[in-house]
Short mmCIF file of C-alpha atoms and ligand atoms in Angstrom, two decimals:
data_model
loop_
_atom_site.label_atom_id
_atom_site.label_comp_id
_atom_site.label_asym_id
_atom_site.label_seq_id
_atom_site.Cartn_x
_atom_site.Cartn_y
_atom_site.Cartn_z
CA ASP A 277 7.24 68.69 51.98
CA MET A 278 3.63 67.55 52.06
CA ILE A 279 2.67 70.78 49.53
CA VAL A 280 5.20 69.42 47.13
CA ARG A 281 4.32 66.08 47.25
CA ASN A 282 0.35 67.03 46.74
CA ALA A 283 1.53 69.34 43.94
CA ASP A 284 3.13 66.32 42.40
CA LEU A 285 0.24 64.16 42.78
CA ALA A 286 -2.04 66.72 41.33
CA LEU A 287 0.41 66.42 38.05
CA TYR A 288 0.01 63.01 37.89
CA ALA A 289 -3.46 63.31 38.34
CA ALA A 290 -3.83 65.78 35.42
CA LYS A 291 -1.73 63.52 33.03
CA ASP A 292 -3.98 60.39 33.29
CA GLY A 293 -7.04 62.17 33.46
CA GLY A 294 -7.60 61.33 37.32
CA ARG A 295 -7.69 57.54 36.48
CA GLY A 296 -4.97 56.51 38.54
CA ARG A 297 -5.04 59.26 41.22
CA HIS A 298 -5.90 57.13 44.22
CA HIS A 299 -3.32 54.54 43.26
CA PHE A 300 -0.58 57.02 43.13
CA TYR A 301 -1.79 58.78 46.39
CA SER A 302 -2.04 55.89 48.49
CA ASN A 303 1.38 54.32 47.46
CA ASP A 304 3.20 57.82 47.92
CA LEU A 305 1.75 58.33 51.48
CA LEU A 306 2.60 54.59 52.15
CA SER A 307 6.09 54.89 51.48
CA ALA A 308 6.66 58.36 53.38
CA ALA A 309 4.76 56.63 56.32
CA GLU A 310 7.05 53.55 55.90
CA GLU A 311 10.17 55.66 55.86
CA ARG A 312 9.23 57.51 58.72
CA SER A 313 8.16 54.63 61.05
CA LYS A 314 11.43 52.92 60.06
CA LEU A 315 13.38 56.00 61.10
CA GLU A 316 11.49 56.11 64.37
CA GLU A 317 12.04 52.42 65.13
CA ASP A 318 15.81 53.18 64.35
CA LEU A 319 16.09 56.19 66.60
CA ARG A 320 14.36 54.14 69.43
CA ASP A 321 17.00 51.58 68.91
CA ALA A 322 19.69 54.24 68.74
CA VAL A 323 18.46 55.36 72.16
CA ALA A 324 18.41 51.88 73.64
CA HIS A 325 21.85 50.84 72.52
CA GLY A 326 23.86 53.95 72.22
CA GLY A 327 24.24 54.95 68.45
CA PHE A 328 24.93 58.60 69.10
CA GLU A 329 28.24 60.46 69.46
CA LEU A 330 28.81 64.30 70.17
CA TYR A 331 31.31 66.27 68.20
CA TYR A 332 32.57 69.48 69.56
CA GLN A 333 33.29 72.67 67.64
CA PRO A 334 35.43 75.48 68.88
CA VAL A 335 34.15 78.85 70.07
CA VAL A 336 37.22 81.19 69.90
CA ASN A 337 37.83 84.61 71.54
CA ALA A 338 37.52 87.46 68.91
CA GLN A 339 40.29 89.46 70.84
CA ASP A 340 43.06 86.99 71.02
CA GLU A 341 42.00 84.16 69.08
CA THR A 342 42.18 81.54 72.27
CA ILE A 343 39.75 78.78 72.58
CA ALA A 344 36.98 79.88 74.97
CA GLY A 345 35.05 76.44 74.88
CA PHE A 346 33.30 74.34 72.46
CA GLU A 347 29.76 73.67 71.34
CA ALA A 348 28.50 70.17 71.60
CA LEU A 349 26.68 68.87 68.44
CA LEU A 350 24.84 65.53 67.91
CA ARG A 351 25.75 63.09 65.54
CA TRP A 352 23.69 59.76 64.63
CA ASN A 353 25.46 57.05 62.52
CA HIS A 354 22.43 55.55 61.03
CA PRO A 355 23.22 51.73 60.30
CA GLN A 356 22.01 52.26 56.52
CA ARG A 357 22.12 55.77 55.73
CA GLY A 358 25.50 56.70 57.64
CA TRP A 359 25.62 59.87 59.21
CA MET A 360 22.44 61.82 59.50
CA SER A 361 21.84 65.76 60.22
CA PRO A 362 20.71 66.48 63.61
CA ALA A 363 18.44 68.91 61.79
CA LYS A 364 16.56 65.86 60.45
CA PHE A 365 16.50 63.23 63.40
CA ILE A 366 15.76 65.82 66.30
CA PRO A 367 12.35 67.05 65.19
CA ILE A 368 11.36 63.32 64.96
CA ALA A 369 12.81 62.56 68.29
CA GLU A 370 10.77 65.39 69.71
CA ASP A 371 7.63 64.10 67.99
CA ILE A 372 8.00 60.51 69.53
CA GLY A 373 9.16 61.48 72.85
CA LEU A 374 12.80 60.70 72.59
CA ILE A 375 14.20 64.19 72.89
CA ASN A 376 14.56 64.25 76.77
CA ALA A 377 16.46 60.94 76.91
CA ILE A 378 18.67 61.81 74.04
CA GLY A 379 19.06 65.40 75.52
CA GLU A 380 19.93 64.03 78.78
CA TRP A 381 22.55 61.94 77.31
CA ALA A 382 23.90 64.70 75.63
CA ILE A 383 24.29 66.84 78.79
CA ARG A 384 26.15 63.83 80.74
CA THR A 385 28.40 63.11 78.01
CA ALA A 386 29.42 66.78 77.37
CA CYS A 387 29.97 67.19 81.23
CA ASP A 388 32.07 64.06 81.46
CA ASN A 389 34.15 65.05 78.60
CA MET A 390 34.82 68.52 79.92
CA ALA A 391 36.08 66.80 83.08
CA ARG A 392 39.00 65.87 80.68
CA TRP A 393 39.67 69.52 79.37
CA PRO A 394 41.67 72.30 81.21
CA GLU A 395 39.51 73.94 83.63
CA ASN A 396 39.30 77.06 81.69
CA ILE A 397 37.57 75.48 78.60
CA ARG A 398 33.59 75.35 78.49
CA CYS A 399 31.18 73.47 76.59
CA ALA A 400 27.88 74.34 75.27
CA VAL A 401 24.91 72.04 75.00
CA ASN A 402 21.73 72.51 72.77
CA VAL A 403 18.57 72.19 74.83
CA SER A 404 15.33 71.43 72.91
CA PRO A 405 12.18 73.58 74.11
CA LEU A 406 10.68 70.03 75.02
CA GLN A 407 13.38 69.62 77.52
CA PHE A 408 13.20 73.10 78.67
CA ALA A 409 9.44 72.36 79.40
CA ASN A 410 10.66 69.46 81.47
CA PRO A 411 10.78 70.14 85.23
CA GLN A 412 13.25 67.43 85.70
CA LEU A 413 15.76 69.49 83.63
CA PRO A 414 17.48 71.40 86.45
CA ALA A 415 17.73 67.83 88.32
CA ILE A 416 19.29 66.41 85.36
CA VAL A 417 21.83 69.16 84.96
CA THR A 418 22.95 69.20 88.46
CA ASN A 419 23.53 65.27 88.37
CA ALA A 420 25.55 65.59 85.45
CA ILE A 421 27.58 68.32 86.73
CA ALA A 422 28.27 66.40 90.07
CA HIS A 423 28.94 63.18 88.37
CA ALA A 424 31.83 64.96 86.15
CA ARG A 425 32.91 66.85 89.27
CA ILE A 426 33.04 70.07 87.10
CA ASP A 427 32.16 73.73 87.85
CA PRO A 428 28.60 74.30 86.80
CA ALA A 429 29.82 77.71 85.22
CA ARG A 430 31.62 75.55 82.61
CA LEU A 431 28.30 74.24 81.08
CA GLU A 432 26.26 76.44 78.82
CA LEU A 433 22.83 75.62 77.70
CA GLU A 434 21.93 77.01 74.41
CA ILE A 435 18.21 77.63 73.97
CA THR A 436 16.09 79.18 71.06
CA GLU A 437 13.65 81.64 71.36
CA SER A 438 10.93 79.03 70.78
CA VAL A 439 10.97 78.49 74.71
CA PHE A 440 9.20 81.75 74.98
CA LEU A 441 6.25 80.52 72.91
CA SER A 442 4.78 78.42 75.70
CA ASP A 443 3.83 78.66 79.38
CA ASP A 444 5.25 82.07 80.72
CA GLU A 445 5.37 80.93 84.43
CA GLY A 446 6.86 77.59 83.59
CA THR A 447 9.42 79.49 81.57
CA ASP A 448 10.37 82.07 84.26
CA ALA A 449 10.42 79.21 86.91
CA MET A 450 12.89 77.17 84.72
CA PHE A 451 15.47 80.17 84.10
CA ALA A 452 15.42 80.64 87.82
CA SER A 453 15.92 77.10 88.54
CA LEU A 454 18.97 76.94 86.16
CA LYS A 455 20.55 80.06 87.33
CA ARG A 456 20.57 78.45 90.94
CA VAL A 457 22.29 75.57 89.61
CA GLY A 458 24.90 77.91 88.34
CA VAL A 459 25.15 77.08 84.57
CA ARG A 460 25.34 79.56 81.84
CA LEU A 461 22.60 80.47 79.35
CA ALA A 462 22.77 81.26 75.67
CA LEU A 463 20.12 82.45 73.54
CA ASP A 464 20.89 80.61 70.04
CA ASP A 465 19.94 81.24 66.50
CA PHE A 466 19.24 84.90 67.50
CA GLY A 467 17.54 86.99 64.72
CA THR A 468 15.77 83.89 62.83
CA GLY A 469 12.33 83.75 64.90
CA TYR A 470 10.44 86.10 66.81
CA SER A 471 13.13 87.97 68.19
CA SER A 472 11.82 90.24 70.81
CA LEU A 473 13.81 92.60 72.87
CA GLY A 474 11.52 91.56 75.80
CA TYR A 475 13.04 88.18 76.03
CA LEU A 476 16.31 89.83 76.34
CA LYS A 477 14.92 91.67 79.24
CA LYS A 478 13.53 88.98 81.13
CA ALA A 479 15.55 86.25 80.87
CA PRO A 480 18.96 86.03 82.51
CA PHE A 481 21.05 84.97 79.25
CA ASP A 482 24.85 85.28 79.36
CA LYS A 483 25.27 85.05 75.88
CA ILE A 484 23.49 85.74 72.17
CA LYS A 485 24.50 83.47 69.35
CA ILE A 486 23.99 85.64 66.10
CA ASP A 487 22.70 83.19 63.66
CA GLN A 488 24.88 82.47 60.63
CA SER A 489 22.48 84.05 58.41
CA PHE A 490 23.36 87.36 59.53
CA VAL A 491 27.04 86.60 58.96
CA ARG A 492 26.29 85.33 55.62
CA GLY A 493 26.17 88.15 53.18
CA ALA A 494 27.28 90.97 55.53
CA THR A 495 30.44 91.46 53.68
CA GLU A 496 28.35 92.11 50.58
CA PRO A 497 28.20 95.75 49.57
CA GLY A 498 24.90 97.52 50.59
CA SER A 499 24.18 94.63 53.02
CA ARG A 500 22.17 95.72 56.13
CA ASN A 501 23.50 92.54 58.16
CA GLY A 502 26.46 94.45 59.47
CA ALA A 503 24.25 97.33 60.92
CA LEU A 504 22.21 94.48 62.49
CA ILE A 505 25.17 92.68 63.94
CA THR A 506 26.57 96.10 65.57
CA SER A 507 23.31 96.71 67.15
CA ILE A 508 22.82 93.30 68.64
CA THR A 509 26.52 93.61 69.83
CA SER A 510 26.31 96.71 71.53
CA LEU A 511 22.79 95.98 72.86
CA ALA A 512 24.40 92.62 74.47
CA LYS A 513 27.32 94.63 75.79
CA SER A 514 25.01 96.98 77.60
CA LEU A 515 23.19 94.18 78.85
CA GLY A 516 26.52 92.42 80.23
CA MET A 517 26.00 89.54 77.68
CA ASP A 518 28.72 87.82 75.49
CA THR A 519 27.83 87.47 71.70
CA THR A 520 28.95 84.55 69.31
CA ALA A 521 29.20 85.31 65.64
CA GLU A 522 27.95 81.75 64.23
CA GLY A 523 29.06 80.13 60.89
CA VAL A 524 31.92 82.29 60.15
CA GLU A 525 33.74 80.77 57.14
CA THR A 526 35.86 83.28 55.44
CA MET A 527 38.64 85.81 56.30
CA ASP A 528 36.37 88.61 55.32
CA GLU A 529 33.51 87.52 57.52
CA LEU A 530 36.06 87.07 60.46
CA GLU A 531 37.65 90.44 60.10
CA LEU A 532 34.04 92.01 59.74
CA VAL A 533 32.27 90.27 62.85
CA HIS A 534 35.52 91.03 64.83
CA ASN A 535 35.35 94.89 64.09
CA LEU A 536 31.49 94.81 64.60
CA GLY A 537 32.28 94.00 68.12
CA CYS A 538 31.38 90.45 68.54
CA SER A 539 33.37 88.74 71.47
CA HIS A 540 33.27 85.28 70.25
CA VAL A 541 33.63 83.56 66.81
CA GLN A 542 32.48 80.15 65.65
CA GLY A 543 32.75 78.74 62.21
CA TYR A 544 34.44 76.60 59.63
CA ILE A 545 37.19 79.19 59.32
CA TYR A 546 38.61 77.84 62.57
CA SER A 547 37.40 74.41 62.77
CA LYS A 548 34.38 71.97 61.99
CA PRO A 549 33.01 70.12 64.78
CA LEU A 550 35.70 67.61 65.63
CA PRO A 551 35.15 63.95 67.36
CA GLY A 552 35.61 64.25 71.29
CA ASP A 553 39.07 62.33 71.10
CA GLU A 554 40.64 64.64 68.44
CA VAL A 555 39.48 67.63 70.80
CA PHE A 556 41.06 65.99 73.69
CA ASP A 557 44.37 65.18 72.01
CA GLN A 558 44.66 68.87 70.61
CA LEU A 559 44.00 70.28 74.14
CA SER A 560 46.69 67.94 75.81
CA ASN A 561 49.14 68.82 73.04
CA GLY A 562 48.51 72.62 73.75
CA LEU A 563 48.04 72.97 70.07
CA GLN A 564 46.16 75.47 68.37
CA LEU A 565 43.50 74.38 66.03
P1 LIG B 92 22.94 75.07 65.79
O1 LIG B 92 22.69 74.96 67.31
O2 LIG B 92 22.63 76.58 65.15
O3 LIG B 92 24.41 74.58 65.42
C1 LIG B 92 25.26 75.22 64.48
C2 LIG B 92 25.30 74.59 63.15
O4 LIG B 92 25.93 75.13 62.00
C3 LIG B 92 25.89 72.99 63.24
O5 LIG B 92 25.27 72.32 62.32
C4 LIG B 92 27.14 73.18 62.88
O6 LIG B 92 27.79 71.96 62.36
C5 LIG B 92 27.07 74.42 61.69
N1 LIG B 92 28.16 75.18 61.42
C6 LIG B 92 29.13 75.51 62.37
N2 LIG B 92 29.99 76.16 61.68
C7 LIG B 92 29.47 76.43 60.40
C8 LIG B 92 29.94 77.22 59.27
O7 LIG B 92 31.13 77.84 59.35
N3 LIG B 92 29.34 77.04 58.21
C9 LIG B 92 28.25 76.54 57.91
N4 LIG B 92 27.47 76.36 57.00
N5 LIG B 92 27.46 75.49 59.20
C10 LIG B 92 28.46 75.73 60.31
P2 LIG B 92 24.89 70.67 62.73
O8 LIG B 92 25.77 70.24 63.80
O9 LIG B 92 24.25 70.13 61.57
O10 LIG B 92 23.44 70.88 63.72
C11 LIG B 92 22.40 71.64 63.11
C12 LIG B 92 21.45 71.76 64.43
O11 LIG B 92 20.73 70.65 64.93
C13 LIG B 92 22.03 72.58 65.56
O12 LIG B 92 21.88 74.04 64.98
C14 LIG B 92 20.87 72.27 66.59
O13 LIG B 92 19.87 73.35 66.36
C15 LIG B 92 20.44 70.98 66.42
N6 LIG B 92 21.47 70.33 67.09
C16 LIG B 92 22.84 69.84 67.13
N7 LIG B 92 23.00 69.04 68.39
C17 LIG B 92 21.95 68.96 69.13
C18 LIG B 92 21.49 68.38 70.34
O14 LIG B 92 22.42 67.95 70.82
N8 LIG B 92 20.34 68.75 70.99
C19 LIG B 92 19.28 69.57 70.36
N9 LIG B 92 18.22 69.43 70.92
N10 LIG B 92 19.71 70.06 69.09
C20 LIG B 92 20.98 69.80 68.53
CA1 LIG B 93 23.52 75.66 68.99
CA1 LIG B 94 22.78 78.51 66.45
CA1 LIG B 95 19.82 76.17 64.42
#
């Protein structure tokens, strides 16, 4: 973002021979900084007064197409801008120290919601690397599970590879604590980062989530994605882990990931993320999505 801005400014500077450069530069920075600090203020407000909602996207068993569970996805209805993507506001929440509060709310809300669902239905919650580095996380999870009176094995925490970039001992200890609590652990966005087989060896994951960038284009002739998905699923199977193919949108993609051995499927082909009440209604009516 900054690189694009600076290139734009260089263009301005060239056009007016550099005379107006300082003027443009400071204006541009000011408005970006102002926009950012307004967003920060609004985020603090949302944390204090409850401006978030969880949506739930079904995770479907590839074999029989029954619902195995849901992934909880955070939504923020911004007072002026409307629905804002978590991809935009979560990094800001991480920067200004709000992610632990938001993440705790998400874990509690997902557990309370799950208590209204049939007992065989799981829920996955995304956990930021900063939450994973918080020694309070196992206690937060334990309390949420106790409050909702649910089986801990119904809660799955989704973690990205970036947790391995920091403190080795702290990371190992956190994995061990969470396993003692009894929750399931999923490795999210597999294949997008510094995917290392070492992580799979040392961390007790129950599931690998294959990023949608592998699924997208896998149906194109000559694509290597299919071969990669096959390798990941057979590796996972031999380690006793499930695999979810993420972002499946078309029948061709569904057929492919099914044939390549993914145990679970998630994506618009089945359903977009839905508000909690809608999920509850559908589950209590025994309807398929
Ligand atoms: P993610 O964990 O990889 O979640 C999957 C994203 O893919 C979601 O975007 C989901 O709506 C979207 N998606 C699902 N199926 C399809 C499909 O078939 N096609 C396409 N194109 N997209 C699909 P969303 O909800 O915008 O979330 C974006 C990211 O924000 C998530 O990526 C996750 O990294 C983060 N996030 C969301 N909720 C939370 C949360 O409660 N805590 C934390 N720390 N991060 C969260
Ligand atoms: Ca996820
Ligand atoms: Ca993902
Ligand atoms: Ca992601």
